[in-house]
Amino acid sequence: MAKVPEDLGTSPDVRRQEGRPGPEEVGLPTPRRRSQALMVCIGAAFLTLLDVSIMTVALPSMERLLPLSSEQATWSVAGYTLTFGLALIPSGRLGDEFGRRKVFLIGMVLFTITGALCGAAPNATWLVASRLARGVAAGLVAPQVVGLLHQMYPPRGRGRAFGYYGAIVSLSTAVGPMWGGAILQAFGTADGWRWVFYLFLPLDLAVLALAVRLLPESRRTQRRNSLDLVGAVMLGLAVAAVMLPLLQTGSWANRSWWLAWAGLTLLVLFVLWERAVARRSRQPLVDICLFRERTYWVGIIVVGALYGGFTGIFIVLSQFLQQGMHYSPFKASLCTVLFTLGSVICGVIGGRVVHRVGPPLVITGTALAALGLAASALVAGRSEAGDNMLLSLGLPLAVAGCGAGLVVAANQTLALQRVPRREGSSAAGVYQTGMKIGTSVGTTLASSLYFNQLSATHGDFSVAARAGLLCAAALAAVAFLVALPGLTLRRQQRPGPAVDDLDEAGPVQTSGSAP
């Protein structure tokens, strides 16, 4: 057994006054090194998530010039999300097993290469294939970001780190269309879409160079376990089968829903397989014991429903304002500025106070998001708003953004608070997979309702926008209804050194019961 420093029994307050690390900070990077590594992590997260939203504004010119069919255009955006989601859990386990820094660097190299391939695409097939590969690369990076934050920060410091991370998530979602519109305006509509990818490359290389220099190595376990390949294949097929009907174009009745049922069956078989792997004393792809902790599985459902709500509004508002209100793409993108500001500011605040406020922060945030989106739907349904639509939508979207910002950081902090550091990346991969599935569900539901109402009302854009935004509000309300009983049914325990897995090599119980 490793020798414990003699002064670890000293009061934490006394240790902080003397400038010495507390027991939960032993073996962690210095505060300055943590801050530098945090900037690298959130920079990578920003780039991988920005790639989802920035493509939407470039699609019209890509459809004309490559050219792209409607199905190929859908797959150039949705295919990235699909492969992103498929890669999250296996890459999380790879990071825990072989080192998060190593997998992060491999992912960033691939992300840079695939960006160049997308920009140089001579035809639609090349572009779609490059986008699929780019999603895999992003899926390698994303779990390592959360896993590294979980590894580098003590429990009480993670809320602030996740606050900055949550702010970047919200910022990347909303700033993408504005950035894309500015690039197209600067470089022209002919080849401007290629610069949407090319301008990523210097940023990708900068993050890669800083990551080599600043990211810490992961501490390895006493023994290295073989990767659960059977579980990885089963999970990949299950997630793909669930998501494919959601990403298909056409009416809901004509989608391949049998694939979703097959995927759910595979998920049940995957859980049984993972239990069998654990009983044989091998390392499963996903530690099922993680789901014994209420805040973990409740947090996954909450983030899936919330992301399904607020990501669906962007495509609805973009279509409504550009086609219905005849706004320019850049002017339409300004509609989400207050949503972005609210989510960024409240994300940072939420991360700072989550350890003092706890679950009520998530409950309040989901309620505000649902109310703000519902009010936005009512405003959009008032056709008499006319040219004042941007101003009228500003306040309710700001409320929704504040609610989303409060939830993103706080929910992630609470969900992962009792996860050992050695399980950080794989637990984050499961969490982010729930987020991606929620995003696909929300975007598909909101856009389908919008276009169906537009057709049924023979071009009434206000009614169509109200339907899409009410769908988003309903999903945010689901997040509230899950969080309210799920996070308050029993008193949550504060994370401590025994739960936080100070020695990653030692045996740690991953169950939700207190040690």
XYZ file of N, CA, C and O in Angstrom, residues 75-246:
688
model
N -27.500 13.807 -44.978
C -26.446 12.958 -44.417
C -25.144 13.710 -44.174
O -24.364 13.331 -43.307
N -24.907 14.777 -44.912
C -23.685 15.548 -44.661
C -23.723 16.214 -43.294
O -22.677 16.480 -42.689
N -24.945 16.485 -42.782
C -25.100 17.052 -41.445
C -25.391 15.958 -40.426
O -24.703 15.816 -39.408
N -26.429 15.148 -40.709
C -26.864 14.134 -39.743
C -25.859 12.996 -39.627
O -25.740 12.383 -38.559
N -25.142 12.688 -40.716
C -24.157 11.609 -40.656
C -23.038 11.919 -39.676
O -22.521 11.018 -38.996
N -22.660 13.177 -39.600
C -21.653 13.592 -38.625
C -22.140 13.326 -37.199
O -21.410 12.775 -36.363
N -23.400 13.680 -36.931
C -23.972 13.440 -35.602
C -24.064 11.953 -35.307
O -23.797 11.511 -34.178
N -24.425 11.150 -36.313
C -24.572 9.712 -36.114
C -23.247 9.064 -35.735
O -23.152 8.355 -34.721
N -22.202 9.284 -36.534
C -20.916 8.634 -36.231
C -20.280 9.231 -34.976
O -19.570 8.529 -34.248
N -20.540 10.505 -34.724
C -20.110 11.133 -33.468
C -20.688 10.340 -32.286
O -19.976 9.931 -31.358
N -22.011 10.103 -32.341
C -22.662 9.380 -31.260
C -22.208 7.939 -31.141
O -22.057 7.407 -30.032
N -21.950 7.276 -32.276
C -21.523 5.881 -32.246
C -20.147 5.711 -31.610
O -19.863 4.694 -30.965
N -19.275 6.698 -31.781
C -17.896 6.574 -31.310
C -17.723 6.916 -29.837
O -16.692 6.572 -29.244
N -18.698 7.566 -29.217
C -18.490 8.136 -27.882
C -18.154 7.098 -26.816
O -17.151 7.226 -26.097
N -18.967 6.071 -26.676
C -18.764 5.116 -25.580
C -17.517 4.261 -25.798
O -16.696 4.120 -24.878
N -17.308 3.669 -26.997
C -16.053 2.913 -27.182
C -14.812 3.776 -26.996
O -13.822 3.324 -26.408
N -14.842 5.019 -27.493
C -13.648 5.858 -27.336
C -13.460 6.283 -25.885
O -12.326 6.481 -25.431
N -14.563 6.414 -25.137
C -14.432 6.680 -23.709
C -13.709 5.550 -22.990
O -12.832 5.788 -22.150
N -14.066 4.310 -23.321
C -13.373 3.170 -22.719
C -11.916 3.111 -23.164
O -11.022 2.799 -22.370
N -11.651 3.430 -24.441
C -10.258 3.460 -24.916
C -9.445 4.476 -24.131
O -8.279 4.223 -23.785
N -10.050 5.637 -23.854
C -9.331 6.642 -23.082
C -9.033 6.188 -21.671
O -7.931 6.408 -21.151
N -10.008 5.541 -21.012
C -9.776 5.033 -19.660
C -8.724 3.928 -19.657
O -7.959 3.777 -18.705
N -8.694 3.149 -20.738
C -7.825 1.970 -20.785
C -6.404 2.314 -21.216
O -5.434 1.818 -20.648
N -6.239 3.134 -22.244
C -4.927 3.366 -22.839
C -4.397 4.791 -22.645
O -3.300 5.099 -23.092
N -5.188 5.647 -22.009
C -4.724 7.007 -21.752
C -5.551 8.037 -22.491
O -5.655 7.994 -23.716
N -6.150 8.972 -21.745
C -7.024 9.971 -22.357
C -6.247 10.932 -23.240
O -6.728 11.355 -24.297
N -5.058 11.307 -22.825
C -4.247 12.228 -23.618
C -3.919 11.613 -24.978
O -4.007 12.284 -26.014
N -3.557 10.336 -24.974
C -3.184 9.659 -26.220
C -4.371 9.606 -27.184
O -4.240 9.918 -28.378
N -5.549 9.201 -26.693
C -6.725 9.107 -27.558
C -7.158 10.500 -28.013
O -7.584 10.685 -29.159
N -7.043 11.497 -27.140
C -7.362 12.880 -27.503
C -6.500 13.334 -28.683
O -7.014 13.912 -29.661
N -5.206 13.079 -28.613
C -4.305 13.517 -29.680
C -4.604 12.805 -30.997
O -4.595 13.423 -32.071
N -4.879 11.502 -30.930
C -5.227 10.760 -32.143
C -6.502 11.343 -32.759
O -6.590 11.547 -33.971
N -7.497 11.622 -31.912
C -8.737 12.194 -32.414
C -8.536 13.551 -33.063
O -9.116 13.836 -34.120
N -7.703 14.415 -32.461
C -7.476 15.736 -33.039
C -6.723 15.657 -34.360
O -6.994 16.439 -35.288
N -5.790 14.720 -34.489
C -5.090 14.531 -35.765
C -6.082 14.136 -36.853
O -6.088 14.694 -37.958
N -6.948 13.164 -36.543
C -7.946 12.725 -37.516
C -8.953 13.827 -37.829
O -9.395 13.971 -38.979
N -9.310 14.613 -36.827
C -10.256 15.712 -37.030
C -9.673 16.749 -37.988
O -10.375 17.294 -38.848
N -8.380 17.012 -37.869
C -7.714 17.964 -38.756
C -7.660 17.432 -40.186
O -7.967 18.153 -41.154
N -7.278 16.160 -40.344
C -7.166 15.560 -41.676
C -8.526 15.523 -42.368
O -8.646 15.880 -43.557
N -9.547 15.081 -41.654
C -10.875 14.988 -42.273
C -11.445 16.360 -42.608
O -12.226 16.499 -43.555
N -11.062 17.392 -41.860
C -11.487 18.739 -42.218
C -10.933 19.167 -43.565
O -11.635 19.765 -44.383
N -9.654 18.848 -43.801
C -9.048 19.160 -45.094
C -9.726 18.373 -46.219
O -9.952 18.894 -47.316
N -10.078 17.106 -45.938
C -10.749 16.288 -46.951
C -12.133 16.837 -47.279
O -12.546 16.834 -48.442
N -12.858 17.304 -46.270
C -14.176 17.894 -46.520
C -14.061 19.141 -47.393
O -14.835 19.331 -48.339
N -13.096 20.007 -47.095
C -12.930 21.227 -47.869
C -12.537 20.972 -49.313
O -12.899 21.747 -50.208
N -11.818 19.874 -49.550
C -11.355 19.562 -50.909
C -12.306 18.648 -51.662
O -11.972 18.193 -52.759
N -13.485 18.369 -51.117
C -14.396 17.389 -51.710
C -14.758 17.759 -53.156
O -15.292 18.841 -53.399
N -14.487 16.856 -54.126
C -14.847 17.142 -55.513
C -16.271 16.736 -55.872
O -16.800 17.154 -56.900
N -16.898 15.910 -55.027
C -18.255 15.446 -55.316
C -18.983 15.128 -54.015
O -18.391 15.163 -52.926
N -20.255 14.791 -54.145
C -21.099 14.567 -52.967
C -20.668 13.340 -52.183
O -20.665 13.342 -50.944
N -20.296 12.253 -52.870
C -19.895 11.020 -52.183
C -18.679 11.257 -51.313
O -18.600 10.791 -50.165
N -17.699 11.969 -51.850
C -16.481 12.300 -51.097
C -16.841 13.098 -49.839
O -16.332 12.835 -48.749
N -17.718 14.088 -50.013
C -18.090 14.938 -48.881
C -18.784 14.138 -47.774
O -18.424 14.262 -46.592
N -19.758 13.308 -48.141
C -20.495 12.548 -47.134
C -19.558 11.578 -46.413
O -19.603 11.460 -45.173
N -18.686 10.899 -47.158
C -17.748 9.968 -46.529
C -16.801 10.704 -45.575
O -16.504 10.217 -44.471
N -16.339 11.881 -45.983
C -15.444 12.666 -45.121
C -16.160 13.149 -43.872
O -15.583 13.184 -42.778
N -17.426 13.516 -44.011
C -18.201 13.951 -42.849
C -18.415 12.800 -41.867
O -18.367 13.000 -40.645
N -18.667 11.603 -42.379
C -18.820 10.450 -41.502
C -17.529 10.177 -40.731
O -17.553 9.922 -39.518
N -16.395 10.240 -41.441
C -15.109 10.029 -40.774
C -14.815 11.142 -39.776
O -14.241 10.903 -38.702
N -15.222 12.352 -40.095
C -15.003 13.482 -39.184
C -15.816 13.307 -37.903
O -15.366 13.682 -36.804
N -16.998 12.729 -38.014
C -17.787 12.442 -36.825
C -17.103 11.446 -35.908
O -17.134 11.591 -34.677
N -16.475 10.430 -36.489
C -15.723 9.460 -35.680
C -14.582 10.151 -34.946
O -14.332 9.901 -33.754
N -13.865 11.025 -35.653
C -12.752 11.749 -35.023
C -13.248 12.609 -33.863
O -12.642 12.638 -32.783
N -14.366 13.320 -34.071
C -14.928 14.133 -32.988
C -15.364 13.263 -31.822
O -15.222 13.640 -30.649
N -15.890 12.066 -32.123
C -16.292 11.141 -31.078
C -15.126 10.606 -30.275
O -15.292 10.219 -29.110
N -13.930 10.568 -30.862
C -12.729 10.186 -30.107
C -12.325 11.272 -29.121
O -11.848 10.985 -28.016
N -12.531 12.521 -29.504
C -12.076 13.653 -28.686
C -13.022 13.936 -27.521
O -12.587 14.143 -26.378
N -14.333 13.954 -27.784
C -15.304 14.476 -26.813
C -15.268 13.795 -25.445
O -15.238 14.487 -24.419
N -15.258 12.451 -25.339
C -15.233 11.854 -23.996
C -13.941 12.131 -23.244
O -13.934 12.190 -22.008
N -12.852 12.297 -23.986
C -11.577 12.569 -23.314
C -11.582 13.961 -22.683
O -10.947 14.175 -21.644
N -12.305 14.905 -23.303
C -12.395 16.253 -22.735
C -13.017 16.184 -21.342
O -12.455 16.694 -20.359
N -14.182 15.548 -21.248
C -14.856 15.443 -19.948
C -14.044 14.575 -18.991
O -13.932 14.882 -17.797
N -13.481 13.484 -19.513
C -12.669 12.622 -18.661
C -11.446 13.333 -18.099
O -11.077 13.137 -16.934
N -10.806 14.176 -18.904
C -9.639 14.922 -18.429
C -10.038 15.951 -17.370
O -9.323 16.136 -16.376
N -11.170 16.632 -17.565
C -11.636 17.565 -16.534
C -11.937 16.820 -15.240
O -11.611 17.290 -14.142
N -12.553 15.658 -15.367
C -12.854 14.839 -14.198
C -11.570 14.390 -13.509
O -11.497 14.303 -12.280
N -10.544 14.125 -14.299
C -9.262 13.647 -13.772
C -8.459 14.771 -13.120
O -7.827 14.574 -12.074
N -8.486 15.963 -13.714
C -7.587 17.033 -13.287
C -8.092 17.810 -12.089
O -7.296 18.402 -11.353
N -9.421 17.839 -11.875
C -9.993 18.707 -10.843
C -10.511 17.901 -9.666
O -11.090 16.819 -9.845
N -10.343 18.417 -8.453
C -10.971 17.788 -7.285
C -12.477 18.013 -7.351
O -12.952 18.867 -8.107
N -13.255 17.261 -6.546
C -14.711 17.355 -6.652
C -15.266 18.769 -6.587
O -16.111 19.151 -7.390
N -14.786 19.586 -5.652
C -15.368 20.923 -5.496
C -14.896 21.891 -6.572
O -15.448 22.984 -6.705
N -13.876 21.513 -7.333
C -13.411 22.374 -8.414
C -14.017 22.036 -9.752
O -13.891 22.804 -10.708
N -14.689 20.888 -9.841
C -15.214 20.455 -11.129
C -16.391 21.301 -11.587
O -16.594 21.477 -12.785
N -17.191 21.783 -10.647
C -18.353 22.582 -11.037
C -17.950 23.786 -11.864
O -18.555 24.080 -12.899
N -16.902 24.492 -11.421
C -16.442 25.665 -12.170
C -15.917 25.258 -13.550
O -16.211 25.911 -14.559
N -15.142 24.157 -13.606
C -14.611 23.691 -14.891
C -15.742 23.301 -15.836
O -15.740 23.662 -17.017
N -16.733 22.563 -15.317
C -17.856 22.172 -16.149
C -18.719 23.379 -16.514
O -19.435 23.361 -17.520
N -18.678 24.434 -15.692
C -19.390 25.654 -16.030
C -18.830 26.290 -17.293
O -19.576 26.687 -18.201
N -17.501 26.401 -17.367
C -16.876 26.921 -18.581
C -17.144 25.997 -19.773
O -17.400 26.460 -20.890
N -17.085 24.690 -19.519
C -17.355 23.725 -20.579
C -18.791 23.888 -21.094
O -19.035 23.914 -22.301
N -19.749 24.003 -20.164
C -21.143 24.179 -20.564
C -21.362 25.467 -21.335
O -22.158 25.508 -22.285
N -20.668 26.538 -20.938
C -20.789 27.798 -21.659
C -20.299 27.658 -23.095
O -20.909 28.188 -24.037
N -19.205 26.927 -23.272
C -18.670 26.718 -24.620
C -19.621 25.863 -25.447
O -19.803 26.094 -26.650
N -20.252 24.858 -24.829
C -21.226 24.030 -25.543
C -22.358 24.906 -26.076
O -22.745 24.817 -27.247
N -22.904 25.760 -25.215
C -23.996 26.643 -25.635
C -23.533 27.633 -26.703
O -24.241 27.891 -27.680
N -22.335 28.188 -26.522
C -21.818 29.163 -27.479
C -21.610 28.538 -28.858
O -21.980 29.130 -29.874
N -21.038 27.336 -28.893
C -20.756 26.697 -30.180
C -22.036 26.378 -30.936
O -22.071 26.440 -32.171
N -23.105 26.037 -30.222
C -24.374 25.713 -30.874
C -24.975 26.919 -31.564
O -25.515 26.817 -32.676
N -24.892 28.085 -30.927
C -25.558 29.274 -31.447
C -24.687 30.113 -32.369
O -25.207 30.799 -33.257
N -23.358 30.083 -32.178
C -22.500 30.960 -32.961
C -22.188 30.381 -34.338
O -21.759 31.101 -35.234
N -22.415 29.061 -34.528
C -22.089 28.416 -35.796
C -22.729 29.064 -37.004
O -22.037 29.406 -37.982
N -24.056 29.259 -37.007
C -24.676 29.889 -38.177
C -24.148 31.290 -38.460
O -23.975 31.670 -39.624
N -23.886 32.084 -37.412
C -23.363 33.440 -37.630
C -21.964 33.399 -38.227
O -21.637 34.157 -39.142
N -21.117 32.499 -37.700
C -19.759 32.367 -38.222
C -19.807 31.890 -39.668
O -19.104 32.416 -40.541
N -20.644 30.890 -39.942
C -20.760 30.394 -41.315
C -21.250 31.465 -42.269
O -20.740 31.595 -43.396
N -22.244 32.255 -41.841
C -22.739 33.328 -42.695
C -21.678 34.372 -42.987
O -21.571 34.872 -44.109
N -20.863 34.696 -41.990
C -19.794 35.681 -42.194
C -18.741 35.149 -43.172
O -18.223 35.896 -44.014
N -18.412 33.856 -43.082
C -17.421 33.264 -43.993
C -17.938 33.288 -45.423
O -17.206 33.652 -46.367
N -19.210 32.904 -45.618
C -19.771 32.905 -46.966
C -19.824 34.312 -47.547
O -19.593 34.512 -48.746
N -20.111 35.291 -46.709
C -20.159 36.671 -47.180
C -18.766 37.165 -47.563
O -18.604 37.913 -48.532
N -17.739 36.723 -46.823
C -16.376 37.178 -47.091
C -15.764 36.506 -48.314
O -15.047 37.143 -49.095
N -16.031 35.192 -48.491
C -15.367 34.436 -49.558
C -16.263 34.142 -50.749
O -15.825 33.506 -51.709
N -17.513 34.584 -50.696
C -18.410 34.386 -51.819
C -19.153 33.069 -51.748
O -18.739 32.129 -51.065
N -20.260 32.996 -52.474
C -21.085 31.797 -52.427
C -20.558 30.667 -53.302
O -21.010 29.530 -53.182
N -19.610 30.948 -54.193
C -19.111 29.905 -55.089
C -18.273 28.880 -54.328
O -18.620 27.706 -54.254
N -17.146 29.329 -53.767
C -16.281 28.424 -53.016
C -16.201 28.791 -51.543
O -15.345 28.278 -50.819
N -17.083 29.664 -51.092
C -17.042 30.059 -49.696
C -17.270 28.908 -48.741
O -16.702 28.878 -47.642
N -18.098 27.911 -49.155
C -18.368 26.780 -48.269
C -17.102 25.986 -47.963
O -16.985 25.389 -46.886
N -16.142 25.964 -48.893
C -14.894 25.236 -48.631
C -14.109 25.892 -47.493
O -13.448 25.211 -46.704
N -14.207 27.223 -47.402
C -13.483 27.925 -46.336
C -14.122 27.713 -44.973
O -13.475 27.946 -43.946
N -15.365 27.258 -44.947
C -15.965 26.856 -43.674
C -15.134 25.743 -43.044
O -14.977 25.669 -41.824
N -14.574 24.871 -43.884
C -13.707 23.793 -43.392
C -12.248 24.244 -43.278
O -11.565 23.921 -42.300
N -11.765 24.981 -44.279
C -10.346 25.346 -44.286
C -9.967 26.244 -43.108
O -8.860 26.139 -42.578
N -10.873 27.131 -42.717
C -10.556 28.032 -41.607
C -10.522 27.311 -40.263
O -10.058 27.881 -39.269
N -11.007 26.077 -40.226
C -10.863 25.257 -39.032
C -9.417 24.811 -38.824
O -8.970 24.608 -37.687
N -8.688 24.614 -39.930
C -7.407 23.921 -39.857
C -6.385 24.616 -38.947
O -5.746 23.947 -38.127
N -6.177 25.933 -39.052
C -5.225 26.554 -38.114
C -5.634 26.393 -36.649
O -4.777 26.201 -35.778
N -6.937 26.457 -36.385
C -7.412 26.281 -35.019
C -7.190 24.849 -34.551
O -6.786 24.613 -33.401
N -7.453 23.883 -35.434
C -7.216 22.478 -35.088
C -5.742 22.243 -34.750
O -5.411 21.567 -33.769
N -4.860 22.789 -35.576
C -3.419 22.593 -35.365
C -2.950 23.275 -34.080
O -2.087 22.748 -33.371
N -3.528 24.442 -33.778
C -3.147 25.133 -32.537
C -3.554 24.318 -31.310
O -2.768 24.166 -30.362
N -4.786 23.781 -31.319
C -5.235 22.947 -30.198
C -4.368 21.700 -30.083
O -3.982 21.290 -28.971
N -4.023 21.104 -31.207
C -3.190 19.903 -31.192
C -1.814 20.182 -30.601
O -1.309 19.417 -29.759
N -1.194 21.281 -31.012
C 0.142 21.619 -30.494
C 0.099 21.903 -28.991
O 0.981 21.454 -28.235
N -0.900 22.631 -28.547
C -1.020 22.935 -27.121
C -1.347 21.682 -26.313
O -0.901 21.535 -25.169
N -2.115 20.772 -26.887
C -2.457 19.533 -26.187
C -1.221 18.686 -25.938
O -1.060 18.092 -24.861
N -0.334 18.620 -26.924
C 0.910 17.859 -26.752
C 1.718 18.407 -25.581
O 2.322 17.661 -24.801
N 1.677 19.696 -25.414
C 2.504 20.349 -24.402
C 1.856 20.390 -23.016
O 2.546 20.295 -21.997
N 0.517 20.514 -22.967
C -0.126 20.858 -21.698
C -0.976 19.753 -21.069
O -1.185 19.768 -19.857
N -1.509 18.837 -21.846
C -2.413 17.846 -21.262
C -1.642 16.826 -20.428
O -0.587 16.353 -20.846
N -2.170 16.452 -19.255
C -1.478 15.483 -18.403
C -1.693 14.054 -18.891
O -2.688 13.754 -19.558
N -0.760 13.199 -18.544
C -0.924 11.781 -18.807
C -1.922 11.203 -17.813
O -2.003 11.646 -16.669
N -2.685 10.200 -18.240
C -3.592 9.509 -17.328
C -2.813 8.480 -16.526
O -1.920 7.819 -17.042
N -3.176 8.361 -15.245
C -2.570 7.327 -14.436
C -3.168 5.979 -14.802
O -4.383 5.840 -14.892
N -2.329 4.996 -14.986
C -2.806 3.703 -15.442
C -3.208 2.823 -14.266
O -2.716 2.969 -13.167
N -4.119 1.906 -14.557
C -4.514 0.943 -13.541
C -3.412 -0.080 -13.349
O -2.465 -0.168 -14.127
N -3.539 -0.916 -12.303
C -2.512 -1.912 -12.023
C -2.410 -2.938 -13.133
O -1.347 -3.460 -13.414
N -3.540 -3.262 -13.757
C -3.505 -4.206 -14.868
C -4.338 -3.649 -16.007
O -5.351 -2.985 -15.799
N -3.922 -3.931 -17.200
C -4.644 -3.437 -18.382
C -5.605 -4.517 -18.851
O -5.223 -5.663 -19.054
N -6.865 -4.170 -18.998
C -7.889 -5.113 -19.407
C -8.078 -5.046 -20.910
O -7.909 -4.006 -21.528
N -8.464 -6.170 -21.503
C -8.731 -6.195 -22.931
C -10.031 -5.464 -23.216
O -10.969 -5.488 -22.419
N -10.087 -4.791 -24.361
C -11.276 -4.039 -24.730
C -12.410 -5.004 -25.068
O -12.206 -6.029 -25.726
N -13.597 -4.694 -24.599
C -14.784 -5.517 -24.829
C -15.288 -5.271 -26.252
O -16.191 -4.466 -26.482
N -14.699 -5.989 -27.224
C -15.041 -5.766 -28.627
C -16.465 -6.197 -28.948
O -17.164 -5.536 -29.724
N -16.902 -7.317 -28.368
C -18.268 -7.780 -28.622
C -19.268 -6.735 -28.126
O -20.235 -6.385 -28.812
N -19.041 -6.216 -26.912
C -19.912 -5.180 -26.385
C -19.894 -3.928 -27.235
O -20.938 -3.288 -27.444
N -18.699 -3.559 -27.758
C -18.598 -2.365 -28.597
C -19.410 -2.515 -29.876
O -20.109 -1.582 -30.302
N -19.337 -3.697 -30.505
C -20.103 -3.937 -31.734
C -21.599 -3.928 -31.443
O -22.391 -3.305 -32.178
N -22.017 -4.598 -30.361
C -23.442 -4.637 -30.015
C -23.981 -3.238 -29.742
O -25.062 -2.870 -30.219
N -23.218 -2.454 -28.990
C -23.682 -1.104 -28.664
C -23.727 -0.218 -29.902
O -24.664 0.568 -30.096
N -22.706 -0.334 -30.757
C -22.688 0.466 -31.976
C -23.881 0.169 -32.872
O -24.534 1.087 -33.393
N -24.196 -1.116 -33.046
C -25.352 -1.491 -33.862
C -26.651 -1.007 -33.227
O -27.568 -0.558 -33.920
N -26.726 -1.088 -31.890
C -27.946 -0.657 -31.195
C -28.181 0.841 -31.357
O -29.294 1.278 -31.691
N -27.140 1.641 -31.125
C -27.284 3.099 -31.242
C -27.592 3.495 -32.685
O -28.444 4.353 -32.944
N -26.922 2.853 -33.647
C -27.181 3.153 -35.055
C -28.620 2.824 -35.430
O -29.292 3.592 -36.132
N -29.119 1.679 -34.956
C -30.485 1.273 -35.288
C -31.516 2.219 -34.678
O -32.553 2.499 -35.292
N -31.254 2.716 -33.484
C -32.188 3.652 -32.847
C -32.172 5.001 -33.565
O -33.225 5.634 -33.765
N -30.993 5.469 -33.985
C -30.871 6.816 -34.543
C -31.237 6.899 -36.024
O -31.692 7.946 -36.497
N -31.050 5.809 -36.788
C -31.275 5.887 -38.231
C -32.695 6.299 -38.612
O -32.867 7.158 -39.491
N -33.748 5.741 -37.995
C -35.090 6.214 -38.370
C -35.305 7.694 -38.074
O -36.064 8.365 -38.786
N -34.638 8.206 -37.036
C -34.783 9.614 -36.699
C -34.113 10.510 -37.731
O -34.527 11.655 -37.940
